[in-house]
Amino acid sequence: MTGHSEEEATSQSLKESIEKRVSFPPDEQMVSDFVERRAELQEDIILAYKQSCEKHHVKPNPKALDQLKQITCVTDRARCFDLSGKLFNSVFIIFAIPLEKPFCFFKAKHHHKNPSVLSFHLKHSSRIQPGIPALFIFPSACERLDYCSCESLEEILKSVQFDFISLKGAELEQNGASSLLDMFLYYESATHLDMSSNSGMGFSGWLSLSHLLRQSGCLWRLDACNMPMVDYAAQALSKALLTSRLTVLHLENTCLSGKPLFTLVGALKKNVALQELYLSENNLNGYQDSMQLGDLLKYKSTLKTLDLSNNTMSDSGMPVLFEDTLCASNIMVEKVFVVKCTICFSSCVVISLGSTGLEEICDALSSQKTGLRTLILSNNHITHLGMSHLQNVLPRLKTLETLNLGKNNLENRGIHTLKESLMINRSLLQLGLASTGITCEGAVTLAEILAENPQIQRLDVRQNQVLAGGLMALSLALKINRSLIRLDLDQHLKEEKVSCQLFLILII
């Protein structure tokens, strides 16, 4: 009986499940107000921001209002919030000034303390004649975020998070910067933050930035370029980097040379998160700065990209040192004799002759087992003499994939020095040799390298005197090489255009 009743119950439940049907509500009850609700959210945020501006007695930022109208979802991060201090649409101001002195005109620029004030300077020019009215055209003042403007932005930040926030050139002063950065931390507002060109942040601003870097769980990239790295700024940033989760740091043009770099490297050696470091245009030299960078590469295995372009690492430090010192002293020297020794000037650190910037970098690379993948050394006053250091280290490198030596006077001799090591190396994928003084002779050497190296995928030889002979050699090498997928060449000069056409015919 029990088994029979169970069978009946099972059949009954199956019958009920088969009889179930999917039903939809009437049309008037359908959910159809999503678009309207999104518009309401936008209007609510805009209204709250305008009320906040009125409360703080500032005008709403028109750029911020335009960007709020483009936001489609407040549950996900919006793409970008641009508050950079770009110029408004140009405003033309005309002055008709009868010039009293010949060849004079006014040059205007924004005052360094108050950007809304234009300061004027006299310059000489042969284009302007005395007594003729002059026409002057100035752009309008920059958008500037003062303390009250920053405070009013909280109504936006509490409602929307962003992938990228740009405050580049926003003329932030320390109170406004401190307030805004505290909001970024509290609301986790950005994953990528650009604070470049805000030299007026002051001690409070840098302190808040340091706190943000230490505490934020989402910020992975910081751009802090075009600002002098004074002592308190370097200390605040270094303290934050000890525990920061940043993976990308841009510090281009921040006057890092010397003590600021020493402070920064001390913290980075203990940092375990940073993978990309950009230090171009910092006047880093081949003496104490290169020693610090060498230590960084030796002790920081997580660093994958290092950009040192547009510095003065050089491969012959002695002439530069003598030139700078003797010129400052107004001393005429006919001959200098140096026998293995250590030299010290009162205004310089003690250096050991023969240890140059490039040598320090190469020594550090040779000690790495895993680590750097991209090294950018373009425009660093490096010559063919420094290629001997690279020649020694390249065969041992297992991880370096990109090497940019562009805008250095390597000449054909430098390429010939690297020939054997580049043939042996099996990690390098991209080699930059733009504007390095290479001629057809150097191109023939590169062709020999391509014929033997099965790894390299991109070669850049632009802005060199590589003409028909060099291109023919490269074309023959490409018939053997199967890895190269991109070859960058010039096509500017008429003679080079003909050569490039010949090069294409030869490949085919």
Coordinates of C-alpha atoms in Angstrom, one line a residue:
M1 CA 0.0 0.0 0.0
T2 CA 2.8 2.3 0.9
G3 CA 4.6 1.8 -2.4
H4 CA 1.3 2.4 -4.3
S5 CA 0.6 5.6 -2.5
E6 CA 4.1 6.9 -3.3
E7 CA 3.6 6.2 -7.0
E8 CA 0.4 8.1 -7.0
A9 CA 2.0 11.1 -5.2
T10 CA 4.8 11.1 -7.7
S11 CA 2.5 11.0 -10.7
Q12 CA 0.4 13.7 -9.2
S13 CA 3.4 16.0 -8.7
L14 CA 4.6 15.4 -12.3
K15 CA 1.1 16.2 -13.6
E16 CA 1.1 19.5 -11.6
S17 CA 4.6 20.4 -12.9
I18 CA 3.5 19.8 -16.5
E19 CA 0.4 22.0 -16.0
K20 CA 2.5 25.0 -14.8
R21 CA 2.6 27.9 -17.3
V22 CA 4.7 31.1 -17.6
S23 CA 2.6 34.2 -17.3
F24 CA 3.3 37.9 -17.9
P25 CA 1.7 40.9 -16.2
P26 CA -0.6 43.2 -18.2
D27 CA 1.1 45.9 -20.3
E28 CA 0.3 48.6 -17.8
Q29 CA 2.3 46.8 -15.1
M30 CA 5.4 46.1 -17.3
V31 CA 8.7 47.6 -16.1
S32 CA 9.4 50.3 -18.5
D33 CA 10.7 53.3 -16.5
F34 CA 14.5 52.4 -16.5
V35 CA 15.5 55.1 -19.0
E36 CA 13.3 57.7 -17.1
R37 CA 14.9 56.6 -13.8
R38 CA 18.4 57.0 -15.2
A39 CA 17.5 60.5 -16.3
E40 CA 16.1 61.2 -12.9
L41 CA 19.4 60.0 -11.3
Q42 CA 21.4 62.3 -13.5
E43 CA 19.1 65.2 -12.7
D44 CA 19.3 64.5 -9.0
I45 CA 23.2 64.5 -9.0
I46 CA 23.3 67.7 -11.1
L47 CA 20.8 69.4 -8.9
A48 CA 22.7 68.3 -5.7
Y49 CA 25.9 69.6 -7.2
K50 CA 24.4 73.0 -8.2
Q51 CA 23.0 73.3 -4.7
S52 CA 26.4 72.5 -3.2
C53 CA 28.0 75.2 -5.4
E54 CA 25.4 77.7 -4.3
K55 CA 26.1 76.8 -0.7
H56 CA 29.9 77.3 -1.1
H57 CA 29.3 80.5 -3.2
V58 CA 31.0 79.2 -6.4
K59 CA 29.9 78.7 -9.9
P60 CA 29.2 75.2 -11.1
N61 CA 32.1 73.8 -13.3
P62 CA 30.6 73.7 -16.8
K63 CA 32.9 70.8 -17.8
A64 CA 31.7 68.8 -14.8
L65 CA 28.1 69.4 -15.7
D66 CA 28.7 68.3 -19.3
Q67 CA 30.3 65.1 -18.0
L68 CA 27.5 64.3 -15.6
K69 CA 25.1 64.4 -18.5
Q70 CA 27.0 61.6 -20.1
I71 CA 26.9 59.2 -17.2
T72 CA 24.7 56.2 -18.0
C73 CA 25.1 54.1 -14.9
V74 CA 25.9 54.9 -11.2
T75 CA 26.3 51.3 -10.1
D76 CA 29.5 50.8 -12.3
R77 CA 32.5 53.2 -12.5
A78 CA 32.2 55.9 -15.1
R79 CA 35.0 56.1 -17.6
C80 CA 36.5 59.6 -16.8
F81 CA 36.0 62.7 -14.8
D82 CA 38.2 65.4 -16.3
L83 CA 38.8 68.5 -14.1
S84 CA 42.1 69.4 -15.6
G85 CA 43.0 73.1 -15.9
K86 CA 42.8 73.4 -19.7
L87 CA 42.0 76.7 -21.2
F88 CA 38.5 77.8 -22.1
N89 CA 37.7 78.7 -25.6
S90 CA 40.1 81.4 -26.6
V91 CA 39.2 85.0 -25.9
F92 CA 40.9 87.6 -28.1
I93 CA 41.9 90.9 -26.5
I94 CA 43.2 93.6 -28.9
F95 CA 45.6 96.3 -27.8
A96 CA 46.5 99.1 -30.1
I97 CA 49.7 100.5 -28.6
P98 CA 51.9 103.0 -30.5
L99 CA 55.4 101.7 -29.7
E100 CA 57.9 104.3 -28.8
K101 CA 61.1 102.3 -29.1
P102 CA 62.0 100.2 -32.2
F103 CA 61.8 96.5 -32.2
C104 CA 59.9 96.1 -28.9
F105 CA 56.8 94.2 -28.0
F106 CA 55.1 92.9 -24.9
K107 CA 55.2 89.2 -24.1
A108 CA 52.5 88.2 -21.6
K109 CA 52.3 85.1 -19.3
H110 CA 50.3 84.1 -16.3
H111 CA 51.7 85.2 -12.9
H112 CA 53.3 82.3 -11.0
K113 CA 51.2 83.0 -7.9
N114 CA 48.0 84.2 -9.4
P115 CA 47.2 82.6 -12.8
S116 CA 44.4 85.1 -13.4
V117 CA 46.9 88.0 -13.5
L118 CA 48.9 88.4 -16.7
S119 CA 52.5 89.8 -16.3
F120 CA 54.1 91.6 -19.2
H121 CA 57.7 91.5 -20.4
L122 CA 59.6 93.5 -23.0
K123 CA 61.3 91.6 -25.8
H124 CA 63.1 92.6 -28.9
S125 CA 61.8 91.8 -32.4
S126 CA 62.5 93.1 -35.9
R127 CA 58.9 92.4 -36.9
I128 CA 57.4 95.4 -35.2
Q129 CA 58.3 98.9 -36.3
P130 CA 58.1 102.0 -34.1
G131 CA 54.9 104.0 -34.1
I132 CA 52.8 101.1 -35.6
P133 CA 49.9 99.8 -33.5
A134 CA 50.5 96.3 -32.2
L135 CA 48.0 93.5 -32.0
F136 CA 48.1 91.2 -28.9
I137 CA 46.1 88.0 -28.6
F138 CA 45.8 86.2 -25.2
P139 CA 44.0 83.1 -24.1
S140 CA 41.5 83.4 -21.3
A141 CA 42.3 82.4 -17.7
C142 CA 42.6 78.7 -16.7
E143 CA 40.0 76.7 -14.9
R144 CA 41.1 76.7 -11.3
L145 CA 39.9 74.5 -8.4
D146 CA 40.0 76.5 -5.2
Y147 CA 39.0 75.1 -1.8
C148 CA 35.3 75.9 -2.2
S149 CA 35.2 74.5 -5.7
C150 CA 36.7 71.3 -4.3
E151 CA 34.2 71.1 -1.4
S152 CA 31.3 71.4 -3.8
L153 CA 32.4 68.4 -5.8
E154 CA 31.6 66.0 -2.9
E155 CA 28.0 65.7 -4.1
I156 CA 29.3 64.2 -7.3
L157 CA 31.9 62.0 -5.7
K158 CA 29.4 60.5 -3.2
S159 CA 27.2 59.3 -6.1
V160 CA 29.6 58.3 -8.8
Q161 CA 32.9 56.5 -9.0
F162 CA 35.3 56.8 -11.9
D163 CA 38.1 54.8 -13.6
F164 CA 40.1 57.9 -14.3
I165 CA 40.1 61.4 -12.6
S166 CA 42.3 64.1 -14.1
L167 CA 43.3 67.1 -12.0
K168 CA 46.2 68.0 -14.3
G169 CA 47.0 71.7 -14.2
A170 CA 44.0 72.5 -12.0
E171 CA 46.0 75.0 -9.9
L172 CA 45.1 73.2 -6.7
E173 CA 46.2 74.9 -3.5
Q174 CA 47.0 72.9 -0.4
N175 CA 43.6 73.2 1.4
G176 CA 41.6 72.3 -1.7
A177 CA 44.0 69.5 -2.6
S178 CA 43.8 68.1 0.9
S179 CA 40.0 68.2 1.0
L180 CA 39.6 66.6 -2.5
L181 CA 42.1 63.8 -1.9
D182 CA 40.4 62.9 1.4
M183 CA 37.1 62.6 -0.5
F184 CA 38.8 60.4 -3.1
L185 CA 39.9 58.0 -0.3
Y186 CA 36.6 58.0 1.5
Y187 CA 34.5 57.3 -1.6
E188 CA 37.2 55.2 -3.5
S189 CA 36.6 57.6 -6.4
A190 CA 39.3 56.6 -8.9
T191 CA 41.6 53.7 -10.0
H192 CA 43.8 56.1 -12.0
L193 CA 44.6 59.6 -10.7
D194 CA 46.5 62.4 -12.6
M195 CA 47.8 65.1 -10.2
S196 CA 50.3 66.5 -12.6
S197 CA 51.2 70.2 -12.8
N198 CA 49.9 71.2 -9.4
S199 CA 53.0 72.7 -7.8
G200 CA 50.9 74.6 -5.2
M201 CA 49.6 71.5 -3.3
G202 CA 51.8 72.3 -0.4
F203 CA 52.6 70.2 2.7
S204 CA 48.9 69.4 3.5
G205 CA 48.2 68.3 -0.1
W206 CA 51.1 65.9 -0.2
L207 CA 50.2 64.6 3.2
S208 CA 46.7 63.8 2.0
L209 CA 48.1 62.2 -1.2
S210 CA 50.3 60.0 0.9
H211 CA 47.4 58.9 3.0
L212 CA 45.4 58.1 -0.1
L213 CA 48.2 56.0 -1.5
R214 CA 48.6 54.0 1.7
Q215 CA 44.9 53.4 2.4
S216 CA 43.2 53.1 -1.0
G217 CA 42.2 49.7 -2.1
C218 CA 41.4 50.5 -5.7
L219 CA 44.0 53.1 -6.9
W220 CA 46.6 51.4 -9.2
R221 CA 48.1 54.3 -11.1
L222 CA 49.3 57.8 -10.1
D223 CA 50.6 60.5 -12.4
A224 CA 52.5 63.2 -10.5
C225 CA 54.5 64.9 -13.3
N226 CA 55.7 68.5 -13.8
M227 CA 56.0 69.2 -10.1
P228 CA 59.3 69.8 -8.2
M229 CA 59.8 67.0 -5.8
V230 CA 60.8 69.1 -2.7
D231 CA 61.9 67.4 0.5
Y232 CA 58.4 67.1 2.2
A233 CA 56.9 65.8 -1.1
A234 CA 59.6 63.2 -1.6
Q235 CA 59.3 62.1 2.0
A236 CA 55.5 61.9 1.9
L237 CA 55.5 59.9 -1.4
S238 CA 58.2 57.6 -0.2
K239 CA 56.4 56.8 3.0
A240 CA 53.3 56.0 1.1
L241 CA 55.1 53.7 -1.3
L242 CA 56.2 51.4 1.5
T243 CA 52.7 49.9 1.7
S244 CA 51.0 51.3 -1.4
R245 CA 49.2 49.1 -3.9
L246 CA 50.2 51.2 -6.9
T247 CA 51.4 49.3 -9.9
V248 CA 52.1 52.3 -12.2
L249 CA 53.9 55.5 -11.2
H250 CA 54.7 58.4 -13.5
L251 CA 57.1 61.0 -12.1
E252 CA 58.3 62.7 -15.3
N253 CA 59.9 66.2 -15.0
T254 CA 59.9 66.3 -11.1
C255 CA 63.5 67.4 -10.4
L256 CA 64.2 64.0 -8.8
S257 CA 68.0 64.1 -9.2
G258 CA 70.0 63.8 -6.0
K259 CA 68.4 63.5 -2.5
P260 CA 64.7 63.0 -3.8
L261 CA 65.7 60.0 -5.8
F262 CA 67.7 58.6 -2.9
T263 CA 64.6 58.9 -0.7
L264 CA 62.3 57.4 -3.3
V265 CA 64.6 54.4 -4.1
G266 CA 64.9 53.6 -0.4
A267 CA 61.2 53.1 -0.2
L268 CA 60.8 51.4 -3.6
K269 CA 63.3 48.7 -2.6
K270 CA 60.8 47.6 0.1
N271 CA 57.8 48.0 -2.2
V272 CA 56.3 44.7 -3.5
A273 CA 53.5 46.1 -5.8
L274 CA 55.0 48.6 -8.2
Q275 CA 55.6 47.2 -11.7
E276 CA 56.1 50.3 -13.9
L277 CA 58.2 53.4 -13.1
Y278 CA 58.5 56.4 -15.5
L279 CA 61.3 58.9 -14.6
S280 CA 62.0 60.7 -17.9
E281 CA 63.1 64.4 -18.0
N282 CA 64.5 64.4 -14.4
N283 CA 68.1 65.4 -15.3
L284 CA 69.2 62.1 -13.7
N285 CA 73.0 61.8 -14.0
G286 CA 75.5 59.0 -14.5
Y287 CA 77.0 59.3 -11.0
Q288 CA 75.0 59.1 -7.8
D289 CA 71.6 58.9 -9.6
S290 CA 72.7 55.8 -11.6
M291 CA 74.0 54.2 -8.4
Q292 CA 70.6 54.6 -6.9
L293 CA 68.9 53.2 -9.9
G294 CA 71.3 50.3 -10.0
D295 CA 70.4 49.4 -6.4
L296 CA 66.7 49.7 -7.3
L297 CA 67.1 47.1 -10.1
K298 CA 69.2 44.8 -7.9
Y299 CA 66.7 44.7 -5.0
K300 CA 63.3 45.1 -6.7
S301 CA 62.4 42.1 -8.8
T302 CA 58.8 43.1 -9.3
L303 CA 59.7 46.1 -11.5
K304 CA 58.8 45.3 -15.1
T305 CA 59.1 48.7 -16.9
L306 CA 61.7 51.4 -16.3
D307 CA 61.6 54.6 -18.4
L308 CA 64.8 56.7 -18.0
S309 CA 64.4 58.6 -21.3
N310 CA 65.6 62.3 -21.7
N311 CA 68.1 62.2 -18.9
T312 CA 71.9 62.3 -18.8
M313 CA 72.9 58.8 -17.7
S314 CA 75.7 58.8 -20.4
D315 CA 78.6 56.4 -20.8
S316 CA 81.5 58.9 -20.3
G317 CA 80.9 60.7 -17.1
M318 CA 84.3 62.3 -16.7
P319 CA 84.2 64.8 -19.6
V320 CA 80.8 66.0 -18.5
L321 CA 82.0 66.5 -14.9
F322 CA 85.1 68.4 -15.9
E323 CA 83.1 70.6 -18.3
D324 CA 80.5 71.6 -15.7
T325 CA 83.1 72.2 -13.0
L326 CA 85.7 74.1 -15.0
C327 CA 83.1 76.2 -16.7
A328 CA 81.7 77.2 -13.4
S329 CA 85.2 78.1 -12.2
N330 CA 86.2 80.0 -15.4
I331 CA 89.5 77.9 -15.5
M332 CA 91.4 77.4 -18.8
V333 CA 92.8 73.9 -19.0
E334 CA 95.0 72.7 -21.8
K335 CA 95.8 69.2 -20.7
V336 CA 94.4 66.8 -18.0
F337 CA 96.2 63.7 -16.9
V338 CA 94.3 61.1 -14.9
V339 CA 95.7 57.9 -13.5
K340 CA 93.4 55.4 -11.8
C341 CA 92.2 57.4 -8.9
T342 CA 89.3 58.9 -7.1
I343 CA 88.5 62.6 -7.7
C344 CA 86.5 64.9 -5.5
F345 CA 85.3 68.4 -6.0
S346 CA 83.8 70.5 -3.3
S347 CA 80.5 70.8 -5.2
C348 CA 80.4 67.2 -6.3
V349 CA 80.1 63.7 -4.7
V350 CA 83.1 61.4 -4.8
I351 CA 83.0 59.3 -7.9
S352 CA 85.1 56.4 -9.0
L353 CA 86.4 56.8 -12.5
G354 CA 85.2 54.2 -15.0
S355 CA 81.8 53.7 -13.3
T356 CA 79.3 55.4 -15.6
G357 CA 75.5 55.5 -15.6
L358 CA 75.0 52.9 -18.3
E359 CA 77.5 50.6 -16.6
E360 CA 75.7 50.8 -13.3
I361 CA 72.4 49.9 -15.0
C362 CA 74.0 47.0 -16.9
D363 CA 75.6 45.6 -13.7
A364 CA 72.3 45.7 -12.0
L365 CA 70.6 43.9 -14.9
S366 CA 73.2 41.2 -14.9
S367 CA 72.3 40.3 -11.3
Q368 CA 68.6 40.0 -12.0
K369 CA 67.2 36.5 -12.4
T370 CA 63.6 37.6 -13.0
G371 CA 62.4 41.2 -13.5
L372 CA 62.7 44.0 -15.9
R373 CA 61.0 43.6 -19.3
T374 CA 61.1 47.1 -20.7
L375 CA 64.1 49.5 -20.5
I376 CA 63.9 52.9 -22.1
L377 CA 67.2 54.8 -22.4
S378 CA 66.5 57.1 -25.3
N379 CA 68.2 60.5 -25.4
N380 CA 70.7 59.9 -22.6
H381 CA 73.9 61.1 -24.1
I382 CA 75.0 57.5 -24.7
T383 CA 77.6 56.8 -27.4
H384 CA 79.2 53.7 -29.0
L385 CA 81.5 53.5 -26.0
G386 CA 78.7 52.4 -23.7
M387 CA 77.7 49.5 -26.0
S388 CA 80.5 47.4 -24.5
H389 CA 78.5 47.3 -21.2
L390 CA 75.4 46.2 -23.0
Q391 CA 77.4 43.7 -25.0
N392 CA 78.4 42.0 -21.8
V393 CA 75.0 41.8 -20.3
L394 CA 72.6 41.1 -23.2
P395 CA 73.5 37.4 -23.6
R396 CA 72.6 36.8 -20.0
L397 CA 69.3 38.5 -19.9
K398 CA 66.3 36.2 -19.8
T399 CA 63.3 38.6 -19.3
L400 CA 64.1 41.9 -21.1
E401 CA 61.7 42.2 -24.1
T402 CA 62.0 45.9 -25.1
L403 CA 65.1 48.0 -25.3
N404 CA 64.9 51.6 -26.6
L405 CA 68.3 53.3 -27.3
G406 CA 66.9 55.9 -29.7
K407 CA 68.3 59.5 -29.9
N408 CA 71.7 58.4 -28.7
N409 CA 74.8 58.8 -30.9
L410 CA 75.6 55.1 -31.2
E411 CA 76.7 55.2 -34.8
N412 CA 77.6 52.2 -36.8
R413 CA 80.4 51.3 -34.4
G414 CA 77.9 50.9 -31.6
I415 CA 75.7 48.6 -33.6
H416 CA 78.7 46.5 -34.6
T417 CA 79.7 46.2 -30.9
L418 CA 76.2 44.8 -30.1
K419 CA 76.1 42.4 -33.0
E420 CA 77.3 39.2 -31.4
S421 CA 75.3 39.7 -28.2
L422 CA 72.1 40.5 -30.1
M423 CA 72.5 37.3 -32.1
I424 CA 72.8 35.3 -28.9
N425 CA 70.0 37.0 -26.9
R426 CA 66.7 35.1 -27.0
S427 CA 64.4 37.4 -24.9
L428 CA 64.5 40.7 -26.8
L429 CA 61.4 41.3 -28.9
Q430 CA 61.6 45.1 -29.6
L431 CA 64.7 47.1 -30.4
G432 CA 64.5 50.9 -30.8
L433 CA 67.4 52.5 -32.7
A434 CA 65.7 55.6 -34.1
S435 CA 68.0 58.6 -34.6
T436 CA 71.2 56.9 -33.6
G437 CA 73.5 57.9 -36.4
I438 CA 73.2 54.7 -38.4
T439 CA 74.0 54.6 -42.1
C440 CA 73.9 51.8 -44.6
E441 CA 76.9 50.1 -42.9
G442 CA 74.9 49.9 -39.7
A443 CA 71.9 48.6 -41.5
V444 CA 74.0 45.8 -43.0
T445 CA 75.0 44.8 -39.4
L446 CA 71.4 44.8 -38.4
A447 CA 70.5 42.6 -41.3
E448 CA 73.1 40.1 -40.1
I449 CA 71.5 40.2 -36.7
L450 CA 68.0 39.6 -38.1
A451 CA 69.3 36.7 -40.1
E452 CA 70.5 35.0 -36.9
N453 CA 68.0 36.1 -34.3
P454 CA 64.7 34.2 -34.4
Q455 CA 63.0 36.2 -31.6
I456 CA 63.0 39.9 -32.5
Q457 CA 59.6 41.2 -33.6
R458 CA 60.0 44.9 -34.1
L459 CA 63.0 47.1 -35.2
D460 CA 62.9 50.9 -35.3
V461 CA 65.5 52.6 -37.5
R462 CA 63.7 55.8 -38.3
Q463 CA 65.6 59.1 -38.6
N464 CA 68.8 57.4 -39.8
Q465 CA 70.6 57.6 -43.1
V466 CA 69.6 54.2 -44.2
L467 CA 69.3 54.3 -48.0
A468 CA 69.2 51.8 -50.9
G469 CA 72.2 49.7 -49.9
G470 CA 71.1 49.2 -46.3
L471 CA 67.5 48.5 -47.4
M472 CA 68.7 45.8 -49.8
A473 CA 70.5 44.1 -47.0
L474 CA 67.5 44.3 -44.7
S475 CA 65.3 42.9 -47.4
L476 CA 67.5 39.9 -47.9
A477 CA 67.6 39.3 -44.1
L478 CA 63.7 39.3 -44.0
K479 CA 63.7 36.4 -46.5
I480 CA 65.4 34.4 -43.8
N481 CA 63.9 35.9 -40.6
R482 CA 60.4 34.8 -39.7
S483 CA 59.9 36.6 -36.4
L484 CA 60.0 40.3 -37.4
I485 CA 56.5 41.7 -37.8
R486 CA 57.2 45.4 -37.9
L487 CA 60.1 47.4 -39.3
D488 CA 59.9 51.2 -38.9
L489 CA 61.6 53.2 -41.7
D490 CA 61.6 56.8 -42.8
Q491 CA 59.9 57.9 -46.0
H492 CA 60.5 61.7 -45.9
L493 CA 63.2 62.4 -48.4
K494 CA 62.8 61.8 -52.1
E495 CA 65.8 59.6 -52.3
E496 CA 64.5 57.5 -49.4
K497 CA 61.1 57.2 -51.0
V498 CA 62.7 55.6 -54.0
S499 CA 64.7 53.4 -51.8
C500 CA 61.6 52.3 -49.8
Q501 CA 59.9 51.4 -53.1
L502 CA 62.9 49.3 -54.1
F503 CA 62.8 47.7 -50.6
L504 CA 59.2 46.6 -51.1
I505 CA 59.9 45.2 -54.5
L506 CA 62.8 43.2 -53.1
I507 CA 60.7 41.7 -50.3
I508 CA 58.0 40.6 -52.8

